[in-house]
């Protein structure tokens, strides 16, 4: 075994004109979450505990699109989803359609550990949350003033594309601009890819992955993306742990997270080779990114869009936080 490794992401597809202040805020949050995970790994916490811990921190901070600060549906509400997977024995749990659960990733873990199922959604997931005694809040807790403003812009626009985290008053696109991005063949008004995720291999070689999101800004109510889908947005097994971000529909079609493990297993590729292959060959015209760790203590990332909020660290002292392609 090569020691522990950790990677974290705050979403792929970053506006190239994102103000430096925003970039620094993102890097500070990613660094804080990395350090939280590093400290836990140095204390010999298991990989599954670390990914939950880190993603809870990301859900609590409103900067990225998960938990508090989630993107809004077309009705102005929040519907969150998350999944978690433990490499040993490939145990997993997932949730969708959450409106009151403060930390969706922890409910996903409870589905894995305290229910006979792998996936609960909407009213059934909310009922399970109450039965388990998890912390619940009003839907308004998740809604930020910034996102209310961005939803208004999304509704006023026809087919434009911009990073929904650009502060109000700084939008560079107008409603007359044709969207360069299509989803399932249809133009979409606003693309909010800032899902969060964490992957970890601990010092015993156990891999785990976790992903959480509020989904797309101005999405249809009831829409489910890749983040809660095991094998698409999240996967962990004996060889690696993977968390994806970006155009959910493309990630679902490509079963992106599982594909990384599959080409490692069946083609004999190394971790970074596998990530590069999957990003190049399995996304078709979709835009996405992913982070991954291997049971050898390696860490890798890849994306085919403009930037991905990410950070990674390994037991040998390597640590890196970045946004743009290097």
XYZ file of N, CA and C in Angstrom, residues 49-291:
729
model
N -15.425 7.249 6.757
C -15.676 8.307 7.733
C -15.147 9.648 7.231
N -14.021 9.609 6.553
C -13.388 10.846 6.088
C -14.196 11.495 4.968
N -14.663 10.692 3.999
C -15.418 11.301 2.900
C -16.715 11.923 3.416
N -17.360 11.281 4.368
C -18.577 11.863 4.942
C -18.260 13.163 5.668
N -17.201 13.157 6.461
C -16.801 14.339 7.224
C -16.540 15.528 6.304
N -15.786 15.308 5.240
C -15.412 16.385 4.329
C -16.625 16.910 3.563
N -17.461 16.020 3.077
C -18.625 16.468 2.309
C -19.626 17.184 3.206
N -19.757 16.773 4.446
C -20.609 17.523 5.391
C -20.128 18.970 5.510
N -18.830 19.157 5.570
C -18.270 20.506 5.663
C -18.625 21.312 4.414
N -18.527 20.692 3.259
C -18.863 21.370 2.004
C -20.354 21.673 1.919
N -21.195 20.782 2.441
C -22.640 21.021 2.445
C -23.031 22.171 3.361
N -22.277 22.359 4.421
C -22.602 23.391 5.407
C -22.211 24.780 4.934
N -21.149 24.862 4.140
C -20.711 26.150 3.601
C -21.518 26.466 2.342
N -22.075 27.688 2.223
C -22.946 28.002 1.079
C -22.213 28.312 -0.216
N -20.891 28.235 -0.249
C -20.160 28.661 -1.446
C -20.456 27.779 -2.659
N -20.419 26.452 -2.464
C -20.662 25.538 -3.575
C -22.113 25.053 -3.567
N -22.466 24.327 -4.603
C -23.836 23.904 -4.844
C -24.128 22.555 -4.181
N -24.325 22.588 -2.868
C -24.740 21.400 -2.112
C -25.189 21.876 -0.741
N -26.150 21.164 -0.141
C -26.624 21.590 1.156
C -27.057 23.047 1.120
N -26.624 23.816 2.099
C -26.935 25.245 2.106
C -26.225 25.912 0.924
N -26.972 26.640 0.109
C -26.410 27.219 -1.105
C -26.715 26.411 -2.345
N -27.595 25.402 -2.215
C -27.950 24.575 -3.358
C -28.682 25.376 -4.430
N -28.530 24.931 -5.664
C -29.260 25.524 -6.778
C -30.756 25.347 -6.561
N -31.539 26.234 -7.163
C -32.988 26.231 -6.970
C -33.710 25.588 -8.152
N -34.802 24.942 -7.839
C -35.649 24.382 -8.889
C -36.434 25.501 -9.575
N -37.171 25.143 -10.612
C -37.994 26.110 -11.320
C -39.043 26.751 -10.413
N -39.367 26.086 -9.307
C -40.355 26.606 -8.360
C -39.713 27.394 -7.219
N -38.394 27.561 -7.281
C -37.704 28.333 -6.261
C -37.416 27.582 -4.987
N -37.528 26.268 -5.023
C -37.236 25.441 -3.855
C -35.917 24.699 -4.066
N -35.476 24.009 -3.027
C -34.253 23.202 -3.108
C -34.614 21.729 -3.019
N -34.071 20.919 -3.937
C -34.173 19.469 -3.897
C -32.762 18.907 -4.027
N -32.273 18.312 -2.945
C -30.880 17.880 -2.893
C -30.749 16.370 -3.063
N -29.554 15.949 -3.464
C -29.284 14.529 -3.640
C -27.821 14.239 -3.321
N -27.559 13.006 -2.915
C -26.198 12.633 -2.526
C -26.049 11.123 -2.565
N -24.801 10.685 -2.634
C -24.519 9.250 -2.528
C -23.153 9.044 -1.897
N -22.980 7.871 -1.325
C -21.726 7.516 -0.663
C -21.467 6.034 -0.910
N -20.195 5.673 -1.070
C -19.866 4.276 -1.336
C -18.574 3.890 -0.631
N -18.611 2.729 0.000
C -17.480 2.179 0.742
C -16.891 1.037 -0.074
N -15.630 1.199 -0.505
C -15.006 0.225 -1.387
C -15.049 -1.207 -0.902
N -14.648 -1.477 0.354
C -14.738 -2.844 0.849
C -16.182 -3.352 0.782
N -16.404 -4.427 0.095
C -17.724 -5.049 -0.094
C -18.668 -4.185 -0.933
N -18.198 -3.028 -1.434
C -18.989 -2.153 -2.301
C -20.350 -1.805 -1.694
N -20.344 -1.453 -0.443
C -21.583 -0.991 0.195
C -21.876 0.427 -0.268
N -23.158 0.778 -0.391
C -23.488 2.129 -0.868
C -24.836 2.593 -0.344
N -25.030 3.908 -0.384
C -26.301 4.515 0.001
C -26.499 5.793 -0.786
N -27.745 6.078 -1.138
C -28.029 7.259 -1.947
C -29.394 7.837 -1.585
N -29.535 9.153 -1.802
C -30.791 9.855 -1.525
C -31.033 10.907 -2.594
N -32.312 11.179 -2.857
C -32.699 12.235 -3.793
C -33.938 12.954 -3.273
N -34.168 14.141 -3.817
C -35.394 14.878 -3.511
C -35.504 15.354 -2.077
N -34.364 15.594 -1.421
C -34.393 16.049 -0.029
C -34.679 17.546 0.042
N -35.546 17.922 0.961
C -35.915 19.333 1.111
C -35.690 19.879 2.512
N -35.453 18.994 3.492
C -35.297 19.461 4.878
C -34.090 18.883 5.587
N -33.384 17.941 4.973
C -32.255 17.267 5.636
C -31.017 18.148 5.534
N -30.478 18.563 6.667
C -29.380 19.520 6.679
C -28.143 18.978 5.984
N -27.837 17.701 6.170
C -26.654 17.092 5.551
C -27.038 15.830 4.793
N -27.359 15.967 3.514
C -27.782 14.823 2.713
C -26.797 13.659 2.704
N -25.482 13.949 2.741
C -24.504 12.871 2.659
C -24.604 11.933 3.859
N -24.942 12.488 5.022
C -25.066 11.647 6.210
C -26.316 10.774 6.145
N -27.370 11.291 5.521
C -28.557 10.460 5.338
C -28.258 9.336 4.345
N -27.485 9.633 3.312
C -27.090 8.593 2.368
C -26.330 7.477 3.088
N -25.460 7.860 4.008
C -24.730 6.835 4.753
C -25.667 6.018 5.644
N -26.670 6.669 6.223
C -27.636 5.941 7.042
C -28.450 4.965 6.196
N -28.762 5.350 4.958
C -29.437 4.425 4.053
C -28.570 3.181 3.864
N -27.268 3.401 3.705
C -26.331 2.297 3.523
C -26.264 1.399 4.757
N -26.257 2.004 5.942
C -25.967 1.254 7.163
C -27.190 0.862 7.980
N -28.286 1.612 7.827
C -29.438 1.405 8.702
C -30.716 1.018 7.975
N -30.640 0.795 6.685
C -31.831 0.373 5.944
C -31.479 -0.861 5.111
N -32.505 -1.592 4.646
C -32.241 -2.747 3.774
C -32.037 -2.346 2.316
N -32.040 -1.040 2.048
C -32.003 -0.548 0.677
C -30.708 0.205 0.371
N -30.543 0.561 -0.899
C -29.392 1.348 -1.328
C -29.767 2.774 -1.691
N -31.054 3.038 -1.935
C -31.454 4.335 -2.481
C -32.865 4.665 -2.003
N -33.024 5.828 -1.384
C -34.337 6.342 -0.991
C -34.502 7.747 -1.550
N -35.744 8.102 -1.915
C -35.961 9.398 -2.553
C -37.245 10.066 -2.073
N -37.245 11.396 -2.159
C -38.402 12.242 -1.910
C -39.069 11.916 -0.568
N -40.363 11.734 -0.505
C -41.046 11.599 0.786
C -40.537 10.404 1.576
N -40.182 9.322 0.883
C -39.660 8.153 1.587
C -38.337 8.434 2.265
N -37.475 9.204 1.599
C -36.189 9.578 2.192
C -36.395 10.523 3.368
N -37.338 11.455 3.236
C -37.628 12.393 4.331
C -38.197 11.645 5.537
N -39.076 10.675 5.293
C -39.623 9.869 6.393
C -38.506 9.103 7.097
N -37.613 8.534 6.317
C -36.490 7.791 6.890
C -35.604 8.711 7.723
N -35.401 9.943 7.249
C -34.587 10.914 7.986
C -35.202 11.192 9.356
N -36.514 11.361 9.393
C -37.180 11.605 10.677
C -37.055 10.393 11.589
N -37.191 9.203 11.034
C -37.061 7.981 11.835
C -35.666 7.853 12.436
N -34.660 8.301 11.691
C -33.270 8.188 12.139
C -32.847 9.338 13.042
N -33.691 10.348 13.157
C -33.389 11.467 14.047
C -32.305 12.401 13.551
N -32.117 12.490 12.222
C -31.099 13.404 11.699
C -31.596 14.845 11.811
N -30.675 15.791 11.742
C -31.041 17.195 11.887
C -31.814 17.674 10.662
N -33.002 18.250 10.927
C -33.852 18.773 9.871
C -33.979 20.282 10.009
N -34.117 20.965 8.899
C -34.278 22.417 8.883
C -35.352 22.774 7.860
N -35.843 24.000 7.918
C -36.794 24.457 6.911
C -36.082 24.606 5.564
N -36.831 24.475 4.467
C -36.239 24.582 3.136
C -35.556 25.929 2.936
N -36.065 26.958 3.610
C -35.487 28.292 3.454
C -34.039 28.354 3.914
N -33.639 27.447 4.811
C -32.256 27.427 5.291
C -31.275 27.272 4.140
N -31.650 26.495 3.115
C -30.750 26.178 2.014
C -30.700 27.279 0.956
N -31.664 28.199 0.994
C -31.814 29.195 -0.069
C -31.029 30.456 0.274
N -30.167 30.877 -0.637
C -29.400 32.105 -0.433
C -29.948 33.211 -1.327
N -29.736 34.439 -0.905
C -30.198 35.592 -1.685
C -29.581 35.582 -3.082
N -28.331 35.195 -3.158
C -27.641 35.135 -4.437
C -28.335 34.172 -5.404
N -28.717 33.016 -4.903
C -29.355 32.031 -5.769
C -30.747 32.449 -6.195
N -31.455 33.174 -5.325
C -32.762 33.703 -5.716
C -32.595 34.649 -6.905
N -31.565 35.490 -6.846
C -31.296 36.405 -7.945
C -30.912 35.682 -9.217
N -30.105 34.614 -9.087
C -29.684 33.880 -10.262
C -30.841 33.091 -10.882
N -31.755 32.621 -10.054
C -32.932 31.943 -10.597
C -33.779 32.928 -11.404
N -33.893 34.139 -10.907
C -34.650 35.168 -11.631
C -34.025 35.412 -13.002
N -32.701 35.509 -13.033
C -32.015 35.684 -14.312
C -32.232 34.482 -15.221
N -32.213 33.311 -14.635
C -32.398 32.099 -15.433
C -33.781 32.074 -16.078
N -34.778 32.509 -15.340
C -36.131 32.513 -15.871
C -36.317 33.590 -16.934
N -35.617 34.708 -16.781
C -35.728 35.787 -17.753
C -34.988 35.445 -19.049
N -33.955 34.602 -18.927
C -33.135 34.247 -20.091
C -33.817 33.153 -20.903
N -33.509 33.110 -22.179
C -34.007 32.034 -23.018
C -32.976 30.918 -23.101
N -31.873 31.142 -23.788
C -30.830 30.121 -23.884
C -29.478 30.781 -23.694
N -29.094 31.001 -22.444
C -27.774 31.545 -22.162
C -27.043 30.601 -21.237
N -25.746 30.763 -21.188
C -24.909 29.917 -20.349
C -23.969 30.796 -19.548
N -24.013 30.666 -18.240
C -23.026 31.351 -17.418
C -22.877 30.617 -16.099
N -21.818 30.886 -15.430
C -21.565 30.309 -14.119
C -22.502 30.994 -13.140
N -23.381 30.222 -12.495
C -24.395 30.863 -11.668
C -23.824 31.417 -10.360
N -22.543 31.253 -10.134
C -21.925 31.829 -8.946
C -21.305 33.201 -9.223
N -21.474 33.740 -10.436
C -21.004 35.095 -10.690
C -21.859 36.051 -9.871
N -21.270 36.978 -9.119
C -22.076 37.899 -8.313
C -23.041 38.695 -9.184
N -24.190 38.994 -8.637
C -25.196 39.750 -9.363
C -24.622 41.072 -9.854
N -24.993 41.437 -11.063
C -24.510 42.682 -11.639
C -23.267 42.506 -12.475
N -22.717 41.274 -12.513
C -21.476 41.055 -13.250
C -21.672 40.071 -14.400
N -22.935 39.791 -14.777
C -23.193 38.829 -15.839
C -22.700 39.385 -17.165
N -22.047 38.544 -17.935
C -21.499 38.992 -19.211
C -22.320 38.511 -20.390
N -23.371 37.717 -20.128
C -24.193 37.190 -21.205
C -25.547 37.884 -21.205
N -26.202 37.876 -22.333
C -27.532 38.453 -22.427
C -28.489 37.400 -22.961
N -29.770 37.678 -22.848
C -30.769 36.692 -23.246
C -30.760 36.450 -24.745
N -30.072 37.279 -25.505
C -30.008 37.083 -26.943
C -28.872 36.196 -27.382
N -28.064 35.728 -26.406
C -26.921 34.880 -26.737
C -27.363 33.431 -26.805
N -27.006 32.762 -27.886
C -27.396 31.359 -28.018
C -26.528 30.493 -27.135
N -27.152 29.569 -26.435
C -26.425 28.694 -25.525
C -25.521 27.741 -26.284
N -24.246 27.650 -25.895
C -23.351 26.685 -26.530
C -23.518 25.284 -25.960
N -24.311 25.132 -24.888
C -24.436 23.835 -24.237
C -25.830 23.271 -24.416
N -25.884 22.012 -24.803
C -27.147 21.317 -24.931
C -27.132 20.108 -24.008
N -28.301 19.738 -23.537
C -28.430 18.573 -22.679
C -29.507 17.680 -23.269
N -29.146 16.446 -23.587
C -30.057 15.545 -24.282
C -30.614 16.190 -25.545
N -29.770 16.969 -26.229
C -30.151 17.571 -27.500
C -30.902 18.873 -27.385
N -31.171 19.324 -26.157
C -31.933 20.550 -25.966
C -31.057 21.619 -25.315
N -31.168 22.880 -25.745
C -30.396 23.946 -25.097
C -30.895 24.168 -23.681
N -29.977 24.438 -22.770
C -30.391 24.723 -21.401
C -30.026 26.148 -21.052
N -30.825 26.746 -20.182
C -30.679 28.168 -19.883
C -29.501 28.438 -18.964
N -29.404 27.710 -17.876
C -28.338 27.944 -16.908
C -27.777 26.614 -16.459
N -26.472 26.494 -16.510
C -25.807 25.255 -16.131
C -25.060 25.500 -14.832
N -25.425 24.785 -13.772
C -24.789 24.967 -12.470
C -24.098 23.676 -12.062
N -22.854 23.474 -12.477
C -22.220 22.179 -12.294
C -21.472 22.012 -10.982
N -21.655 22.921 -10.042
C -20.770 22.930 -8.882
C -21.163 21.936 -7.791
N -21.335 20.711 -8.193
C -21.475 19.592 -7.278
C -20.222 19.519 -6.397
N -20.332 18.917 -5.210
C -19.147 18.699 -4.382
C -18.921 17.207 -4.215
N -17.664 16.839 -3.975
C -17.364 15.435 -3.770
C -16.026 15.235 -3.091
N -15.822 14.037 -2.568
C -14.559 13.694 -1.913
C -14.279 12.216 -2.143
N -13.033 11.893 -2.413
C -12.587 10.501 -2.522
C -11.372 10.316 -1.614
N -11.285 9.147 -0.998
C -10.222 8.893 -0.021
C -9.787 7.437 -0.106
N -8.492 7.214 0.028
C -7.966 5.894 0.348
C -7.217 6.048 1.665
N -7.509 5.191 2.626
C -6.853 5.312 3.927
C -5.581 4.471 3.957
N -4.912 4.470 5.101
C -3.615 3.796 5.158
C -3.716 2.277 5.193
N -4.936 1.766 5.142
C -5.135 0.327 4.994
C -5.555 -0.040 3.571
N -5.539 0.953 2.671
C -5.867 0.694 1.277
C -7.351 0.641 0.974
N -8.192 1.078 1.922
C -9.643 1.075 1.705
C -10.051 2.368 1.007
N -10.797 2.236 -0.091
C -11.249 3.398 -0.862
C -12.703 3.721 -0.538
N -13.036 5.004 -0.623
C -14.417 5.447 -0.430
C -14.646 6.699 -1.260
N -15.908 6.960 -1.586
C -16.265 8.136 -2.382
C -17.604 8.679 -1.917
N -17.769 9.992 -2.043
C -19.028 10.640 -1.666
C -19.257 11.852 -2.559
N -20.515 12.081 -2.941
C -20.876 13.186 -3.825
C -22.200 13.773 -3.359
N -22.325 15.107 -3.438
C -23.547 15.770 -2.979
C -23.809 16.996 -3.833
N -25.085 17.296 -4.099
C -25.397 18.439 -4.960
C -26.822 18.929 -4.769
N -27.041 20.165 -5.212
C -28.387 20.709 -5.329
C -28.895 20.592 -6.745
N -28.043 20.158 -7.663
C -28.450 19.954 -9.047
C -28.319 21.201 -9.899
N -29.151 21.291 -10.916
C -29.105 22.403 -11.866
C -29.969 23.560 -11.422
N -29.483 24.778 -11.628
C -30.307 25.959 -11.391
C -31.465 25.969 -12.389
N -32.662 26.219 -11.867
C -33.870 26.287 -12.692
C -34.243 24.921 -13.263
N -33.840 23.850 -12.583
C -34.177 22.503 -13.050
C -35.655 22.222 -12.820
N -36.183 21.274 -13.586
C -37.541 20.801 -13.358
C -37.607 20.128 -11.992
N -38.705 20.321 -11.285
C -38.859 19.612 -10.018
C -38.914 18.117 -10.303
N -38.270 17.356 -9.442
C -38.216 15.911 -9.631
C -37.042 15.433 -10.448
N -36.260 16.373 -11.015
C -35.102 15.961 -11.807
C -34.057 15.303 -10.909
N -33.509 14.194 -11.368
C -32.443 13.493 -10.661
C -31.224 13.451 -11.566
N -30.081 13.859 -11.057
C -28.856 13.879 -11.832
C -27.984 12.672 -11.560
N -26.690 12.821 -11.846
C -25.766 11.699 -11.686
C -25.303 11.505 -10.250
N -25.320 12.579 -9.450
C -24.673 12.534 -8.137
C -25.161 11.414 -7.222
N -26.465 11.096 -7.193
C -26.889 10.006 -6.316
C -26.831 8.633 -6.972
N -26.424 8.585 -8.233
C -26.455 7.313 -8.957
C -25.109 6.592 -8.839
N -25.136 5.460 -8.146
C -23.928 4.666 -7.979
C -23.474 4.159 -9.347
N -22.189 4.357 -9.643
C -21.638 3.964 -10.932
C -21.597 5.110 -11.918
N -22.416 6.120 -11.702
C -22.407 7.309 -12.565
C -21.644 8.430 -11.880
N -22.243 9.021 -10.850
C -21.583 10.121 -10.157
C -20.631 9.685 -9.064
N -20.828 8.484 -8.530
C -20.034 7.997 -7.396
C -19.741 6.515 -7.575
N -18.503 6.125 -7.251
C -18.184 4.701 -7.235
C -16.937 4.469 -6.396
N -16.936 3.365 -5.653
C -15.735 2.923 -4.935
C -15.733 1.407 -4.885
N -14.560 0.840 -5.070
C -14.386 -0.606 -4.995
C -13.019 -0.928 -4.435
N -12.524 -2.097 -4.740
C -11.215 -2.503 -4.235
C -10.081 -1.685 -4.840
N -10.237 -1.269 -6.120
C -9.146 -0.607 -6.824
C -9.110 0.899 -6.643
N -10.277 1.538 -6.570
C -10.292 3.005 -6.588
C -11.591 3.565 -6.024
N -11.590 4.885 -5.833
C -12.786 5.630 -5.468
C -12.895 6.821 -6.400
N -14.122 7.129 -6.880
C -14.315 8.164 -7.901
C -15.538 9.007 -7.570
N -15.416 10.325 -7.754
C -16.550 11.244 -7.641
C -16.553 12.157 -8.852
N -17.718 12.282 -9.500
C -17.832 13.044 -10.743
C -18.616 14.334 -10.555
N -18.469 15.230 -11.526
C -19.154 16.516 -11.503
C -19.280 17.030 -12.931
N -20.347 17.761 -13.204
C -20.516 18.313 -14.536
C -21.898 18.063 -15.085
N -21.990 17.792 -16.375
C -23.272 17.565 -17.032
C -23.797 16.190 -16.641
N -24.756 16.184 -15.730
C -25.232 14.935 -15.162
C -25.744 13.934 -16.165
N -26.472 14.424 -17.162
C -27.037 13.513 -18.150
C -25.945 12.775 -18.929
N -24.849 13.471 -19.237
C -23.734 12.830 -19.933
C -22.999 11.847 -19.021
N -22.852 12.201 -17.758
C -22.193 11.317 -16.795
C -23.008 10.038 -16.609
N -24.328 10.174 -16.579
C -25.199 9.005 -16.442
C -25.048 8.080 -17.652
N -25.095 8.664 -18.850
C -24.992 7.837 -20.056
C -23.660 7.099 -20.120
N -22.606 7.731 -19.644
C -21.279 7.115 -19.704
C -20.921 6.273 -18.509
N -21.831 6.150 -17.517
C -21.517 5.471 -16.244
C -20.077 5.788 -15.835
N -19.810 7.084 -15.724
C -18.441 7.585 -15.699
C -17.602 7.057 -14.539
N -18.151 7.102 -13.324
C -17.353 6.695 -12.170
C -16.970 5.214 -12.242
N -17.926 4.386 -12.597
C -17.641 2.950 -12.704
C -16.661 2.660 -13.834
N -16.733 3.453 -14.899
C -15.846 3.219 -16.035
C -14.375 3.345 -15.636
N -14.061 4.265 -14.737
C -12.673 4.402 -14.283
C -12.199 3.092 -13.669
N -13.016 2.534 -12.775
C -12.654 1.260 -12.145
C -12.599 0.139 -13.173
N -13.525 0.164 -14.134
C -13.594 -0.914 -15.116
C -12.355 -0.974 -16.001
N -11.905 0.186 -16.488
C -10.729 0.152 -17.370
C -9.453 -0.139 -16.590
N -9.435 0.193 -15.294
C -8.308 -0.233 -14.460
C -8.302 -1.753 -14.324
N -9.486 -2.312 -14.107
C -9.593 -3.751 -13.875
C -9.410 -4.559 -15.153
N -10.058 -4.131 -16.232
C -10.104 -4.961 -17.439
C -9.053 -4.593 -18.483
N -8.611 -3.330 -18.477
C -7.569 -2.918 -19.432
C -6.204 -2.805 -18.767
N -6.174 -2.887 -17.438
C -4.910 -2.809 -16.725
C -4.305 -1.422 -16.681
N -5.136 -0.384 -16.845
C -4.620 0.984 -16.835
C -4.318 1.453 -15.421
N -3.348 2.355 -15.296
C -3.094 3.015 -14.033
C -4.173 4.047 -13.767
N -4.168 4.642 -12.575
C -5.247 5.545 -12.185
C -5.371 6.742 -13.120
N -4.275 7.500 -13.326
C -4.368 8.688 -14.173
C -4.678 8.300 -15.622
N -4.117 7.182 -16.084
C -4.431 6.698 -17.438
C -5.923 6.404 -17.570
N -6.476 5.787 -16.554
C -7.894 5.441 -16.579
C -8.762 6.690 -16.594
N -8.406 7.656 -15.767
C -9.154 8.916 -15.723
C -9.105 9.605 -17.086
N -7.915 9.710 -17.662
C -7.767 10.372 -18.964
C -8.565 9.652 -20.046
N -8.525 8.319 -20.037
C -9.258 7.531 -21.033
C -10.758 7.778 -20.935
N -11.275 7.750 -19.714
C -12.716 7.898 -19.518
C -13.187 9.297 -19.903
N -12.432 10.321 -19.523
C -12.804 11.687 -19.879
C -12.814 11.868 -21.396
N -11.862 11.249 -22.071
C -11.750 11.404 -23.525
C -12.741 10.546 -24.296
N -12.992 9.319 -23.820
C -13.728 8.348 -24.620
C -15.166 8.095 -24.185
N -15.575 8.533 -23.016
C -16.883 8.133 -22.506
C -17.876 9.284 -22.320
N -17.499 10.497 -22.653
C -18.403 11.619 -22.426
C -19.125 12.085 -23.681
N -18.769 11.536 -24.845
C -19.357 11.992 -26.103
C -19.198 13.513 -26.190
N -20.289 14.260 -26.277
C -20.199 15.718 -26.338
C -20.410 16.371 -24.974
N -20.528 15.569 -23.924
C -20.779 16.107 -22.594
C -19.548 16.744 -21.982
N -19.779 17.628 -21.010
C -18.708 18.306 -20.293
C -18.745 17.891 -18.822
N -17.614 17.417 -18.328
C -17.584 16.925 -16.956
C -16.157 16.809 -16.455
N -16.038 16.460 -15.192
C -14.740 16.213 -14.573
C -14.900 15.205 -13.456
N -13.779 14.716 -12.936
C -13.845 13.762 -11.845
C -12.544 13.773 -11.050
N -12.633 13.297 -9.831
C -11.469 13.074 -8.981
C -11.438 11.596 -8.625
